[in-house]
Short mmCIF file of C-alpha atoms in Angstrom, two decimals:
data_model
loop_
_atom_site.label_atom_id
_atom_site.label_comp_id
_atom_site.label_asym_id
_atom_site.label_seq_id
_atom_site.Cartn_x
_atom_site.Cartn_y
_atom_site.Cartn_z
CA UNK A 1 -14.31 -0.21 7.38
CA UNK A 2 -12.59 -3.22 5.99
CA UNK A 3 -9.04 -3.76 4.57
CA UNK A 4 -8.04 -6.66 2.19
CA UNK A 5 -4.90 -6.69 0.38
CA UNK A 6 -5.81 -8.51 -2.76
CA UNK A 7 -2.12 -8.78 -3.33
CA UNK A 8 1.09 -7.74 -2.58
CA UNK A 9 4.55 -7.91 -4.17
CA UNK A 10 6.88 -7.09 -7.20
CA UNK A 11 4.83 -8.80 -9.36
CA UNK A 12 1.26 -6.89 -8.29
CA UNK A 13 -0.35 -5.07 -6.07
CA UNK A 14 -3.94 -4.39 -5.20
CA UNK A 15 -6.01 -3.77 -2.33
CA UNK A 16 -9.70 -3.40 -1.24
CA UNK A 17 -10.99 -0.82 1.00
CA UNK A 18 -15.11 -0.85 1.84
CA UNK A 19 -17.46 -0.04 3.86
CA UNK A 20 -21.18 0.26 3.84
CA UNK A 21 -21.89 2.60 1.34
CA UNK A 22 -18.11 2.22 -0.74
CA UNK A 23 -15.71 -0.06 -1.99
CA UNK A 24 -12.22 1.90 -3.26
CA UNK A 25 -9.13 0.05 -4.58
CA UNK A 26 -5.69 1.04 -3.86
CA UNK A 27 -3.54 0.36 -6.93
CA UNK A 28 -4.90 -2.15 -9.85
CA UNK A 29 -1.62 -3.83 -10.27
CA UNK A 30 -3.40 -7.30 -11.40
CA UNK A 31 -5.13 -8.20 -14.21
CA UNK A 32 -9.00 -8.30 -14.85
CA UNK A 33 -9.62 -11.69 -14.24
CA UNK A 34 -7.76 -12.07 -10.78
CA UNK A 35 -9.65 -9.15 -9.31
CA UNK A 36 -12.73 -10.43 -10.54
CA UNK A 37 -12.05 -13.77 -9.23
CA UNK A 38 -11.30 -12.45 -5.28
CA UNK A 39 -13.79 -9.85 -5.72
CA UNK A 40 -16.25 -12.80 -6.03
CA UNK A 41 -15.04 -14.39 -3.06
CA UNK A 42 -16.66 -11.75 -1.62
CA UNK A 43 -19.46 -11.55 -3.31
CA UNK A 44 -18.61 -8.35 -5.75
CA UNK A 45 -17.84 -7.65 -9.04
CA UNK A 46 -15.72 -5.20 -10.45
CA UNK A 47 -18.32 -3.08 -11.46
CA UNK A 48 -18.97 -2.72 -7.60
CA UNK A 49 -16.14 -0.70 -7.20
CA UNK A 50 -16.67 3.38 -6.30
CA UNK A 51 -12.90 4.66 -7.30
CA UNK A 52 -9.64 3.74 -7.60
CA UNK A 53 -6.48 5.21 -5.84
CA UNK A 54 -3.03 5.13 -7.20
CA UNK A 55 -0.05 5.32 -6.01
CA UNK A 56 2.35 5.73 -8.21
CA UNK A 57 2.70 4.23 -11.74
CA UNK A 58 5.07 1.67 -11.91
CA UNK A 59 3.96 -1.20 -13.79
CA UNK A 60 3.13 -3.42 -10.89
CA UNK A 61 0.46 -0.90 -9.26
CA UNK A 62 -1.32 0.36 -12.63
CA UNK A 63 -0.98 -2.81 -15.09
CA UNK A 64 -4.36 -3.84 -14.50
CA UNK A 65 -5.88 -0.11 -15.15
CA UNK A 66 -6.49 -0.01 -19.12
CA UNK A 67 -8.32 -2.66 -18.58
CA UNK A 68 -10.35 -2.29 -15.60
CA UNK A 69 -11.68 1.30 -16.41
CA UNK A 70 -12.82 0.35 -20.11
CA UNK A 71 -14.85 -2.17 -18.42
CA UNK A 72 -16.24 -0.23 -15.33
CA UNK A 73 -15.94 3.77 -16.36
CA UNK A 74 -14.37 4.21 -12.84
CA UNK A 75 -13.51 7.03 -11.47
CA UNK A 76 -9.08 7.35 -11.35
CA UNK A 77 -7.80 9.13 -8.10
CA UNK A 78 -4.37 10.14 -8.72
CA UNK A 79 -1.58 13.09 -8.23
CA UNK A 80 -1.49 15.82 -10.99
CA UNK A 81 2.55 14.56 -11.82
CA UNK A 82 1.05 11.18 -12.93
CA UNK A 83 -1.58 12.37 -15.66
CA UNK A 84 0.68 12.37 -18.54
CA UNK A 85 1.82 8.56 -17.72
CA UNK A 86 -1.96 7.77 -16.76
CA UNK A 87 -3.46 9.29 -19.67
CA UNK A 88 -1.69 6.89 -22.27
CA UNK A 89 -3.78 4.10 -20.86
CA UNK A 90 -6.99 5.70 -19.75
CA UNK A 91 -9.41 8.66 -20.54
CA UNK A 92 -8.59 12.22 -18.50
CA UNK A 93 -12.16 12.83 -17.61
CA UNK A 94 -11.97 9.50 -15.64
CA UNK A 95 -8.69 10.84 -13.61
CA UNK A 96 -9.19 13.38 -10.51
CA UNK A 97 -6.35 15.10 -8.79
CA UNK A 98 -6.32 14.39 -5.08
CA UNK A 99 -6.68 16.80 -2.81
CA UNK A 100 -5.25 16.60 0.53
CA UNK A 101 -7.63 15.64 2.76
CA UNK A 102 -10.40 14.21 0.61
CA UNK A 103 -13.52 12.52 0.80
CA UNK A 104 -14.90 9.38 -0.94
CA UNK A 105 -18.53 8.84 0.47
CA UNK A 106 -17.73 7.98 4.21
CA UNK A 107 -14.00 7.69 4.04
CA UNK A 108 -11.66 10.62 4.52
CA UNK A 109 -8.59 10.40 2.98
CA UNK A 110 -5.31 11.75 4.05
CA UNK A 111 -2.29 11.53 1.35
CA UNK A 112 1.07 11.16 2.55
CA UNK A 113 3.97 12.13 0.10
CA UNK A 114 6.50 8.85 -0.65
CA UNK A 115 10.18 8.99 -1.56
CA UNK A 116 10.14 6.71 -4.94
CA UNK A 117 12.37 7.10 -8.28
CA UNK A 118 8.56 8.31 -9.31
CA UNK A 119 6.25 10.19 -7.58
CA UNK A 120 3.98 8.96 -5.39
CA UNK A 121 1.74 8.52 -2.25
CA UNK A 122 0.90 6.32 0.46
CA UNK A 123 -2.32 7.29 2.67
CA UNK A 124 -4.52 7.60 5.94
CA UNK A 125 -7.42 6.32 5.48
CA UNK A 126 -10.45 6.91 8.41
CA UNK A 127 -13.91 6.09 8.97
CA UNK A 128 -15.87 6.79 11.81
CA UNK A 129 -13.69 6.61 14.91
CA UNK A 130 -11.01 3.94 13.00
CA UNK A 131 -7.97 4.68 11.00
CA UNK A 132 -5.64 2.77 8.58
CA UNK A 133 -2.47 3.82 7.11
CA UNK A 134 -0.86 2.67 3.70
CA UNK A 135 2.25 3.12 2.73
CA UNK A 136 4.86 1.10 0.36
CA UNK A 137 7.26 1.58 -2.10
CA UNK A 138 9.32 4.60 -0.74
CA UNK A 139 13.15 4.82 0.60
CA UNK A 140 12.10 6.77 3.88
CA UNK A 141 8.68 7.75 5.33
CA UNK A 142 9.40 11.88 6.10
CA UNK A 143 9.20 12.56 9.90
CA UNK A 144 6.88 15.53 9.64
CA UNK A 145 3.98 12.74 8.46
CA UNK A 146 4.95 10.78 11.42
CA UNK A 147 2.59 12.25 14.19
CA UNK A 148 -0.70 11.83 11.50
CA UNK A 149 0.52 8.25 11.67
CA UNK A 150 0.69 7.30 14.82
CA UNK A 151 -1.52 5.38 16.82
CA UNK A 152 -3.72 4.38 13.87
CA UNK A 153 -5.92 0.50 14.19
CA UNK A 154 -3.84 -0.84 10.92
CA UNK A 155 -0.90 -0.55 9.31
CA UNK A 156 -0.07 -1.83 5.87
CA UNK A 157 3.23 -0.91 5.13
CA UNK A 158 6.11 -1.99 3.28
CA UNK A 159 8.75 -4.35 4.54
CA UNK A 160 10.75 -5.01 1.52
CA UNK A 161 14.09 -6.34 1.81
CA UNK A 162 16.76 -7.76 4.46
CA UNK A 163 19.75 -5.61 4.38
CA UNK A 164 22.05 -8.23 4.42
CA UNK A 165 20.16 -10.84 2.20
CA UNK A 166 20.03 -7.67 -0.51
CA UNK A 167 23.87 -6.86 -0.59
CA UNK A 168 24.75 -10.50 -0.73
CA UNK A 169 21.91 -11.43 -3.25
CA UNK A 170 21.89 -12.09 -7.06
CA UNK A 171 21.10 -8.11 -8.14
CA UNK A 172 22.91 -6.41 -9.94
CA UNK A 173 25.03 -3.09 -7.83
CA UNK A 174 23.51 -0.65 -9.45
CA UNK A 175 19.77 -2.64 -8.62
CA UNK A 176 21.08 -2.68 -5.16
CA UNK A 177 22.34 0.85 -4.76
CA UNK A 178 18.49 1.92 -5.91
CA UNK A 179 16.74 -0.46 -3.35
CA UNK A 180 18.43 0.87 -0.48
CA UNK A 181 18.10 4.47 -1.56
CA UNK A 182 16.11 7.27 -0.37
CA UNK A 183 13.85 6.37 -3.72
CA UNK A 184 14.22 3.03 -3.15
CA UNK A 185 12.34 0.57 -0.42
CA UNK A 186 11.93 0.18 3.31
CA UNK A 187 14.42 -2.49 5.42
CA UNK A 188 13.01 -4.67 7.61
CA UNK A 189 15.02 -2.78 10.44
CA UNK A 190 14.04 0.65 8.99
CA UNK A 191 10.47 -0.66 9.14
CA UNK A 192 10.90 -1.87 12.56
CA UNK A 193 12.07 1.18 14.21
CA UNK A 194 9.03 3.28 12.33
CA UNK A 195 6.39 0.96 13.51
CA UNK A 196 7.93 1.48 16.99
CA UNK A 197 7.30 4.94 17.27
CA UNK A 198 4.31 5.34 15.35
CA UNK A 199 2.35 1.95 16.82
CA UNK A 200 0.05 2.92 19.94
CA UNK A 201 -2.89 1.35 22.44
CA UNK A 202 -5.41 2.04 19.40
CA UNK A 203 -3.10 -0.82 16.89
CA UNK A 204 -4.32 -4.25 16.28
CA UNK A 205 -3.04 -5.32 13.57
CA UNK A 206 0.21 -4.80 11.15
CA UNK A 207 0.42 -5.78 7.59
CA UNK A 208 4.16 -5.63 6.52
CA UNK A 209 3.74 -5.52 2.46
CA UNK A 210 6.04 -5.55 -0.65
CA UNK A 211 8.06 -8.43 0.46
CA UNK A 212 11.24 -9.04 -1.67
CA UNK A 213 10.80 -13.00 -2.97
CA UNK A 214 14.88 -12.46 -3.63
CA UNK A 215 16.23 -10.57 -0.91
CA UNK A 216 13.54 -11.49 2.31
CA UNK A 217 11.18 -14.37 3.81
CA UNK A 218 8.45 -14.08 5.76
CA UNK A 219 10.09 -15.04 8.82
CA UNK A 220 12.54 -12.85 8.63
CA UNK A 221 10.64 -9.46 8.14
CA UNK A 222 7.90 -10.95 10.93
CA UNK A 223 10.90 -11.44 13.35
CA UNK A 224 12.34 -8.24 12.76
CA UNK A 225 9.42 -6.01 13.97
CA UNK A 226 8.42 -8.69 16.29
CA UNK A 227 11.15 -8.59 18.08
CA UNK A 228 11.99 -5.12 18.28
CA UNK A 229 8.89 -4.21 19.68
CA UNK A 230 8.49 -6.94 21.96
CA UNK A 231 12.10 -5.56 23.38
CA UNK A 232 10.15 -2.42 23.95
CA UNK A 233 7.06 -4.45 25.83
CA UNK A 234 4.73 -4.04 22.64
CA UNK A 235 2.71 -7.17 21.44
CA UNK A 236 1.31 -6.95 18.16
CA UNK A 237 -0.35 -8.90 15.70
CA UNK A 238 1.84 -9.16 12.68
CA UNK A 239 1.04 -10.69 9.56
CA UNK A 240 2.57 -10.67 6.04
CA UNK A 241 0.69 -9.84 2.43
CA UNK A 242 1.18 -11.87 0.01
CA UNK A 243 2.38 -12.31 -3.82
CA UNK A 244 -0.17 -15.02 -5.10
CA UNK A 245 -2.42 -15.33 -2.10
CA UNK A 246 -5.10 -12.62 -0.67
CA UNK A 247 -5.26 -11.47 2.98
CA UNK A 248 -8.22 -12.84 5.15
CA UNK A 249 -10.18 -9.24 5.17
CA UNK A 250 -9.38 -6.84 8.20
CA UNK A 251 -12.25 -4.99 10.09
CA UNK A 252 -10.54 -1.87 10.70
#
């Protein structure tokens, strides 16, 4: 199985799971041409692609979708609380209700319930004897999901904001309230302490996703896991998705 986040950010987000016999996007938050252009790099097209899994449907993880299915007829993976939002852009008999687990070819699919201001999912994704988890866009991760998590080869998970760079940043109070709320977005320090329980001998390779461009930097959300769980004697490779720039792809 590879993993490459296509992008990642306020602005859009999009990324590529495939393997040898399927290619599944999570979220279609950028337009038609710009997936067409890094599918390409990779010597795809759009009309490649199996299925697509979403999220949730805020406008930066479904603006791409109208589009994308009237071009490729794919089929829509989403929760049963999202059809009536879904529907206004795209066909019912392309949308199917996940079902928890679920299979896509050779990928089994775990979904993982997030805490957003809509509803939503992240996932576990495995193939074979390798596992990747996906999760953004939620205010805490609930600890009963913890234990499927743990241990998995790669994480892609969100990182939004530094506390402090938030609460003294340009948004407005109420904006900031909702970021830091149980619907709202991960901390780097709330990310942190996850990743150090959940992380194992099996994890190569962390993806911290969703960065603010307002209220975080790179460095900042890199140090802050970093260091935490180098304090705790775990070295791991730590990289950060990007707004206008695709991941190198990931063999999970």
């Amino acid at each position: 199985m590879k993993v490459k986040v296509l992008a990642s950010g306020s602005k859009g987000n999009s990324t590529l799971i495939r393997t040898s016999k399927v290619k599944v996007l999570i979220d279609i938050g950028i337009n038609y041409q710009t997936l067409a252009s890094e599918l390409e790099k990779l010597n795809l097209t759009p009309n490649d692609l199996d299925a697509i899994l979403i999220t949730h449907t805020h406008s930066d993880h479904i603006k791409g979708l109208q589009v994308l299915v009237k071009k490729t007829n794919l089929r829509v993976y989403a929760l049963e609380e999202m059809l009536e939002e879904l529907s206004k852009k795209i066909p019912l008999d392309n949308i199917f209700i996940y079902k928890n687990p679920f299979e896509i070819e050779d990928l089994k699919i775990n979904i993982i319930r997030i805490s957003h201001d809509v509803e939503g999912v992240g996932f576990i994704i495995e193939h074979q004897n390798h596992s990747l988890v996906y999760i953004t866009d939620t205010g805490y991760i609930n600890r009963r999901y913890l234990p499927l998590m743990t241990n998995k080869d790669v994480y892609i998970i969100e990182s939004n904001h530094d506390e402090k760079m938030l609460m003294e940043g340009p948004y407005p109070y109420i904006l900031k309230q909702r970021v830091i709320s149980d619907k709202g977005h991960l901390s780097n320090n709330t990310v942190a302490e996850y990743l150090l329980e959940i992380t194992g001998t099996n994890t190569k390779k962390i993806v911290l996703a969703h960065i603010s461009e307002k209220n975080n930097t790179e460095e900042l959300a890199i140090s802050t896991t970093k260091n935490l769980l180098e304090e705790h004697g775990i070295h791991k490779d730590i990289v950060v998705a990007k707004q206008h720039e695709s991941l190198e792809e990931i063999e999970v």
